[in-house]
Coordinates of C-alpha atoms and ligand atoms in Angstrom, one line a residue:
M1 CA -41.2 -8.2 12.0
L2 CA -43.3 -7.3 8.9
I3 CA -46.9 -6.4 9.8
L4 CA -49.8 -6.0 7.3
G5 CA -52.4 -3.7 8.9
I6 CA -56.1 -3.5 7.7
E7 CA -58.7 -0.9 8.8
S8 CA -62.4 -0.9 7.8
S9 CA -64.2 0.2 10.9
C10 CA -66.3 3.0 9.4
D11 CA -66.1 4.5 5.9
D12 CA -62.4 4.3 4.9
T13 CA -60.8 1.1 3.6
A14 CA -57.1 1.2 4.5
A15 CA -54.1 -1.0 4.4
A16 CA -50.5 -0.5 5.5
V17 CA -47.2 -2.4 5.9
L18 CA -44.9 -1.8 8.8
Q19 CA -41.4 -3.1 9.6
D20 CA -41.8 -3.2 13.4
D21 CA -42.7 0.5 14.1
V22 CA -41.5 1.9 10.7
V23 CA -44.1 2.6 8.0
L24 CA -43.2 1.1 4.7
S25 CA -46.6 1.8 3.0
N26 CA -49.9 3.3 4.0
V27 CA -52.8 3.5 1.5
L28 CA -56.5 4.4 1.9
S29 CA -59.7 4.4 -0.2
S30 CA -62.1 7.1 1.0
Q31 CA -65.9 6.8 0.7
D32 CA -66.5 10.5 1.3
D33 CA -68.0 11.0 -2.3
I34 CA -70.5 8.2 -1.7
H35 CA -71.8 9.4 1.7
T36 CA -71.6 13.2 1.2
K37 CA -75.0 13.3 -0.6
F38 CA -76.6 11.7 2.5
G39 CA -74.9 14.1 5.0
G40 CA -73.4 11.1 6.9
V41 CA -72.3 7.5 6.6
V42 CA -74.9 5.0 5.3
P43 CA -73.8 1.7 6.9
E44 CA -74.9 -0.7 4.1
L45 CA -73.3 1.4 1.4
A46 CA -70.1 1.5 3.5
S47 CA -69.9 -2.3 3.8
R48 CA -70.5 -2.8 0.1
Q49 CA -67.8 -0.3 -0.8
H50 CA -65.3 -2.0 1.6
L51 CA -66.0 -5.2 -0.3
Q52 CA -65.0 -3.5 -3.5
A53 CA -61.9 -1.8 -2.1
I54 CA -60.3 -4.2 0.3
N55 CA -58.4 -6.4 -2.0
P56 CA -57.0 -3.6 -4.2
M57 CA -55.9 -1.7 -1.1
V58 CA -54.1 -4.7 0.4
E59 CA -52.4 -5.4 -2.9
K60 CA -51.4 -1.7 -3.2
A61 CA -50.0 -1.6 0.3
L62 CA -47.9 -4.8 -0.3
K63 CA -46.7 -3.5 -3.7
N64 CA -45.8 0.0 -2.3
A65 CA -43.8 -1.7 0.5
G66 CA -42.0 -3.9 -2.0
V67 CA -43.1 -7.1 -0.3
T68 CA -45.5 -10.0 -1.1
L69 CA -47.9 -11.8 1.2
P70 CA -45.5 -14.7 2.1
D71 CA -43.1 -12.1 3.5
I72 CA -45.7 -11.0 6.0
D73 CA -45.2 -12.2 9.6
L74 CA -48.4 -10.8 11.2
I75 CA -51.8 -9.5 10.0
A76 CA -53.3 -6.9 12.3
T77 CA -56.9 -5.8 11.6
T78 CA -59.5 -3.7 13.4
Q79 CA -61.8 -5.9 15.5
G80 CA -63.9 -3.0 17.0
P81 CA -65.4 -0.6 17.8
G82 CA -67.2 0.6 14.6
L83 CA -70.0 -0.3 12.3
I84 CA -70.5 -4.0 12.4
G85 CA -71.0 -4.5 8.7
S86 CA -67.9 -2.5 7.9
L87 CA -65.8 -4.3 10.6
L88 CA -66.9 -7.7 9.3
V89 CA -65.5 -7.0 5.8
G90 CA -61.9 -6.3 7.1
F91 CA -62.0 -8.8 9.9
S92 CA -63.3 -11.7 7.7
Y93 CA -60.9 -10.8 4.9
A94 CA -58.0 -10.9 7.3
K95 CA -59.1 -14.1 8.9
A96 CA -59.3 -15.8 5.4
L97 CA -55.8 -14.5 4.5
C98 CA -54.4 -15.8 7.8
H99 CA -56.1 -19.1 7.4
V100 CA -54.8 -19.8 3.9
S101 CA -51.3 -18.3 4.4
K102 CA -50.7 -19.6 7.9
I103 CA -50.0 -16.1 9.2
P104 CA -50.9 -15.2 12.8
L105 CA -53.9 -12.8 13.2
V106 CA -54.2 -10.1 15.8
G107 CA -57.5 -8.2 16.3
V108 CA -56.9 -4.6 17.3
D109 CA -59.1 -2.2 19.2
H110 CA -59.5 0.9 17.0
M111 CA -59.0 3.2 20.0
A112 CA -55.6 1.6 20.8
G113 CA -54.6 2.5 17.2
H114 CA -55.5 6.2 17.7
I115 CA -53.7 6.3 21.1
L116 CA -50.6 4.8 19.6
S117 CA -50.7 6.8 16.3
I118 CA -48.3 9.3 18.0
H119 CA -45.6 6.5 18.1
L120 CA -45.5 6.7 14.2
N121 CA -43.7 10.0 14.7
E122 CA -39.9 10.0 15.0
D123 CA -40.2 12.0 18.2
K124 CA -42.3 9.6 20.5
P125 CA -43.6 10.3 23.9
S126 CA -42.5 8.2 26.8
F127 CA -45.1 6.5 29.1
P128 CA -47.2 7.3 30.9
Y129 CA -49.1 10.0 29.0
I130 CA -52.6 11.4 28.8
A131 CA -54.2 10.9 25.3
L132 CA -57.2 12.9 24.1
I133 CA -58.8 10.9 21.4
V134 CA -61.4 12.8 19.4
S135 CA -63.1 11.4 16.3
G136 CA -66.4 10.9 14.6
G137 CA -67.2 8.0 16.9
T138 CA -65.7 9.0 20.2
S139 CA -64.3 11.7 22.5
S140 CA -62.3 10.1 25.3
I141 CA -59.4 10.8 27.6
Y142 CA -57.1 7.9 28.2
L143 CA -54.2 7.3 30.5
A144 CA -51.6 5.3 28.4
N145 CA -49.3 3.3 30.7
S146 CA -47.6 1.3 28.0
H147 CA -48.2 0.2 24.4
T148 CA -50.9 -2.2 25.6
D149 CA -52.2 -0.8 28.9
F150 CA -54.8 2.0 28.5
I151 CA -57.3 3.3 31.1
C152 CA -60.3 5.4 30.0
L153 CA -60.6 8.4 32.4
G154 CA -63.5 10.0 30.6
R155 CA -65.7 9.7 27.6
T156 CA -68.6 11.4 25.8
R157 CA -72.0 10.7 27.3
D158 CA -73.8 11.5 24.0
D159 CA -72.3 12.9 20.7
A160 CA -68.6 12.6 19.9
A161 CA -66.9 15.9 19.0
G162 CA -66.5 14.9 15.4
E163 CA -70.1 13.9 15.2
A164 CA -71.0 17.3 16.6
F165 CA -68.9 19.0 13.9
D166 CA -70.5 16.8 11.2
K167 CA -74.1 17.6 12.4
V168 CA -73.5 21.3 12.7
A169 CA -72.0 21.2 9.2
K170 CA -75.1 19.5 7.9
L171 CA -77.3 22.0 9.6
L172 CA -75.4 24.9 8.0
G173 CA -75.5 23.2 4.5
L174 CA -71.8 22.3 4.5
P175 CA -70.6 18.9 2.9
Y176 CA -69.8 15.7 4.8
P177 CA -67.5 15.1 6.6
G178 CA -68.2 18.5 8.1
G179 CA -65.2 18.9 10.4
P180 CA -62.7 20.3 7.9
H181 CA -65.4 22.6 6.3
V182 CA -66.5 24.0 9.7
S183 CA -62.9 24.5 10.6
R184 CA -62.2 26.3 7.3
M185 CA -65.2 28.6 7.7
A186 CA -64.2 29.2 11.4
E187 CA -61.0 30.8 10.2
Q188 CA -63.0 33.7 8.7
G189 CA -65.3 34.1 11.7
D190 CA -65.4 35.7 15.1
S191 CA -65.2 33.1 17.8
K192 CA -66.5 35.5 20.5
K193 CA -69.6 36.6 18.4
I194 CA -72.0 33.9 19.8
K195 CA -71.7 32.6 23.3
F196 CA -72.5 28.9 22.9
P197 CA -72.7 26.7 26.1
R198 CA -69.9 24.7 27.5
A199 CA -71.0 21.4 29.2
W200 CA -68.6 21.0 32.1
L201 CA -70.8 18.3 33.8
E202 CA -70.1 17.5 37.5
E203 CA -67.1 19.1 39.2
D204 CA -64.0 17.0 38.4
S205 CA -65.8 15.0 35.7
L206 CA -63.6 14.1 32.7
D207 CA -66.6 13.1 30.7
F208 CA -67.9 15.1 27.7
S209 CA -71.3 16.1 26.4
F210 CA -71.8 17.8 23.0
S211 CA -75.4 17.3 22.3
G212 CA -76.5 20.5 24.1
L213 CA -74.0 22.5 22.1
K214 CA -75.4 21.0 18.9
T215 CA -78.9 21.9 19.9
A216 CA -77.8 25.5 20.8
V217 CA -76.5 25.9 17.3
L218 CA -79.8 24.7 15.9
N219 CA -81.7 27.1 18.2
H220 CA -79.5 30.0 17.1
V221 CA -80.2 29.3 13.4
N222 CA -83.9 28.8 13.9
T223 CA -84.2 32.0 16.0
S224 CA -82.3 34.0 13.4
H225 CA -84.6 32.6 10.7
A226 CA -87.8 33.4 12.7
Q227 CA -86.6 37.0 13.4
N228 CA -85.5 37.4 9.7
K229 CA -81.9 38.0 10.8
P230 CA -79.1 37.0 8.5
I231 CA -77.1 33.8 9.4
H232 CA -73.4 34.4 9.7
I233 CA -72.0 31.0 9.0
A234 CA -68.4 31.9 9.7
D235 CA -69.2 33.3 13.1
I236 CA -71.4 30.3 14.0
C237 CA -68.5 27.9 13.0
A238 CA -65.9 29.9 14.9
S239 CA -68.0 30.2 18.0
F240 CA -69.0 26.5 17.9
E241 CA -65.4 25.4 17.3
A242 CA -64.2 27.6 20.2
A243 CA -66.8 26.0 22.6
V244 CA -65.7 22.4 21.6
V245 CA -62.0 23.2 21.9
E246 CA -62.3 25.0 25.2
V247 CA -63.9 21.9 26.9
L248 CA -61.6 19.4 25.2
V249 CA -58.5 21.3 26.1
T250 CA -59.5 22.2 29.7
K251 CA -60.5 18.6 30.6
T252 CA -57.3 17.1 29.1
I253 CA -55.1 19.5 31.1
T254 CA -57.2 18.7 34.2
A255 CA -56.7 15.0 33.6
A256 CA -52.9 15.5 33.4
H257 CA -52.8 17.5 36.7
K258 CA -55.2 15.2 38.5
H259 CA -53.1 12.1 37.6
K260 CA -49.8 13.9 37.9
I261 CA -48.8 12.9 34.3
P262 CA -46.2 15.2 32.6
T263 CA -47.1 14.4 29.0
V264 CA -50.2 14.9 26.8
S265 CA -50.9 13.6 23.3
L266 CA -53.7 13.9 20.8
G267 CA -55.3 11.5 18.3
G268 CA -58.4 10.8 16.1
G269 CA -59.9 12.7 13.1
V270 CA -60.7 15.9 15.1
S271 CA -57.0 16.2 16.1
A272 CA -56.5 17.5 12.5
N273 CA -58.3 20.6 13.7
T274 CA -55.8 23.5 13.8
T275 CA -57.5 25.4 16.6
L276 CA -57.5 22.3 18.8
R277 CA -53.8 21.5 18.1
T278 CA -52.7 25.1 18.7
E279 CA -54.8 25.6 21.9
L280 CA -53.8 22.3 23.5
E281 CA -50.1 22.9 22.7
K282 CA -50.4 26.4 24.2
R283 CA -52.1 25.3 27.4
C284 CA -49.6 22.4 27.8
H285 CA -46.8 24.8 27.4
Q286 CA -48.3 27.1 30.1
S287 CA -48.7 24.1 32.4
N288 CA -45.2 22.7 31.8
L289 CA -46.5 19.6 30.1
A290 CA -44.9 18.0 27.1
F291 CA -47.2 17.9 24.1
F292 CA -47.2 15.5 21.1
S293 CA -49.6 15.5 18.1
P294 CA -49.7 13.0 15.3
Q295 CA -48.8 13.7 11.7
L296 CA -52.0 14.8 9.8
R297 CA -52.1 11.6 7.7
F298 CA -52.2 9.5 11.0
C299 CA -55.0 11.7 12.7
T300 CA -57.9 10.3 10.7
D301 CA -58.6 6.5 10.3
N302 CA -55.6 4.7 8.8
A303 CA -54.1 1.2 8.8
A304 CA -50.6 2.2 9.9
M305 CA -51.8 2.8 13.5
I306 CA -53.7 -0.5 13.4
A307 CA -50.5 -2.4 12.3
L308 CA -48.5 -0.7 15.1
A309 CA -51.1 -1.4 17.8
G310 CA -51.3 -5.0 16.5
Y311 CA -47.5 -5.3 16.6
Y312 CA -47.4 -4.5 20.3
A313 CA -50.6 -6.4 21.2
Y314 CA -49.2 -9.6 19.6
Q315 CA -46.0 -9.3 21.6
N316 CA -48.0 -8.9 24.8
N317 CA -50.9 -11.3 24.3
G318 CA -50.1 -13.4 21.2
A319 CA -52.4 -14.2 18.3
T320 CA -56.2 -13.8 18.1
G321 CA -58.2 -17.0 17.5
L322 CA -59.8 -17.3 14.0
E323 CA -63.1 -18.1 15.8
Q324 CA -63.3 -14.6 17.2
D325 CA -65.9 -12.0 16.1
V326 CA -66.0 -8.2 15.7
Y327 CA -67.5 -5.9 18.4
S328 CA -69.2 -2.5 18.3
R329 CA -68.0 -0.9 21.6
S330 CA -64.4 -0.4 22.6
H331 CA -62.9 -3.0 24.9
L332 CA -60.4 -0.5 26.4
G333 CA -60.6 0.4 30.1
Ligands
KG4_401 O1 -60.9 9.3 13.2 P1 -61.8 9.5 12.0 O2 -61.2 9.5 10.6 O3 -62.9 8.5 12.0 C1 -63.6 8.0 13.1 O4 -63.1 7.0 13.6 O5 -64.6 8.6 13.4 O6 -62.5 10.9 12.3 C2 -63.4 11.5 11.4 C3 -64.0 12.7 12.1 C4 -65.2 13.3 11.3 O7 -66.2 13.5 12.2 C5 -64.6 14.6 10.8 O8 -65.6 15.6 10.6 C6 -63.6 15.0 11.8 O9 -63.0 13.7 12.2 N1 -62.6 15.9 11.4 C7 -62.4 17.2 11.8 C8 -61.4 17.7 11.1 N2 -60.9 16.8 10.2 C9 -61.6 15.7 10.4 N3 -63.1 17.8 12.8 C10 -62.7 19.1 13.0 N4 -61.7 19.7 12.3 C11 -61.0 19.1 11.4 N5 -60.0 19.7 10.7

């Protein structure tokens, strides 16, 4: 089956063509340059930019795959969660294509895409597995029972991990998106220099909270300014990153033990973070758990993972009606 995938949930316009679970093409138009001067995504600018980029991206994905629209058997597009204005561009565009070309549509939950991105590797995990999904919009732990059955075991109660990275970066004067910049600075810093708080929440809770950590970084910077002390950005970045990673890794390992699941995977934009990948792999190894992490190009938002999730959702539940609408909160578990 040839699947055209479309992704426009936030600030990347992406398209991909898959033959079943094999990626034939995967292209993306980034809006980072537009949003960086505002220190975060401006929703209206994002939607307008999606309108400009969507047709060229789909044409490029088809061309790179060596196929044309009539060859396509299924169009999979992100239905939610995300920014409504951004989602509407991709979803309406896909609905129109499906209507005129008589191709079935499948609406995909963006989180299912991140959970399944690991299946774009040659070496795929078998079910069930625990998936830690960390991005700019979410930090959640899922139990993946099959390609279409996901149970949310824990989620953030306030900021997502990526959002915390982005806000700390903004506070320190680093560009948007902040995650890669904080991570690069952290490599030169001492992660033990500043003892930032870890929010463990209630005993056994698999939920996350990163807003207190973000405030602790702000307080540290303000106190240093007030006392005329120099700000060591690299040490702040390293200590902040260590605090985020320790909580993410510990709760993921706890989830695997608690549910007696032998395999752990990672997904979402923050999974590009080297410290997180390395620490989780190390802790999985120590706990005799198999560990899988996606290729870097499938960590951040992309349309290949949407096409893949759509391929399985279509086999399980059939097509999505053209009367359906987008949604802002994930429908998973
Ligand atoms: O999955 P994604 O592309 O978009 C969302 O659905 O949110 O994730 C983007 C997020 C941003 O917050 C970005 O700062 C973060 O992923 N990110 C990173 C790294 N690369 C991207 N965070 C930490 N370390 C990185 N290397």
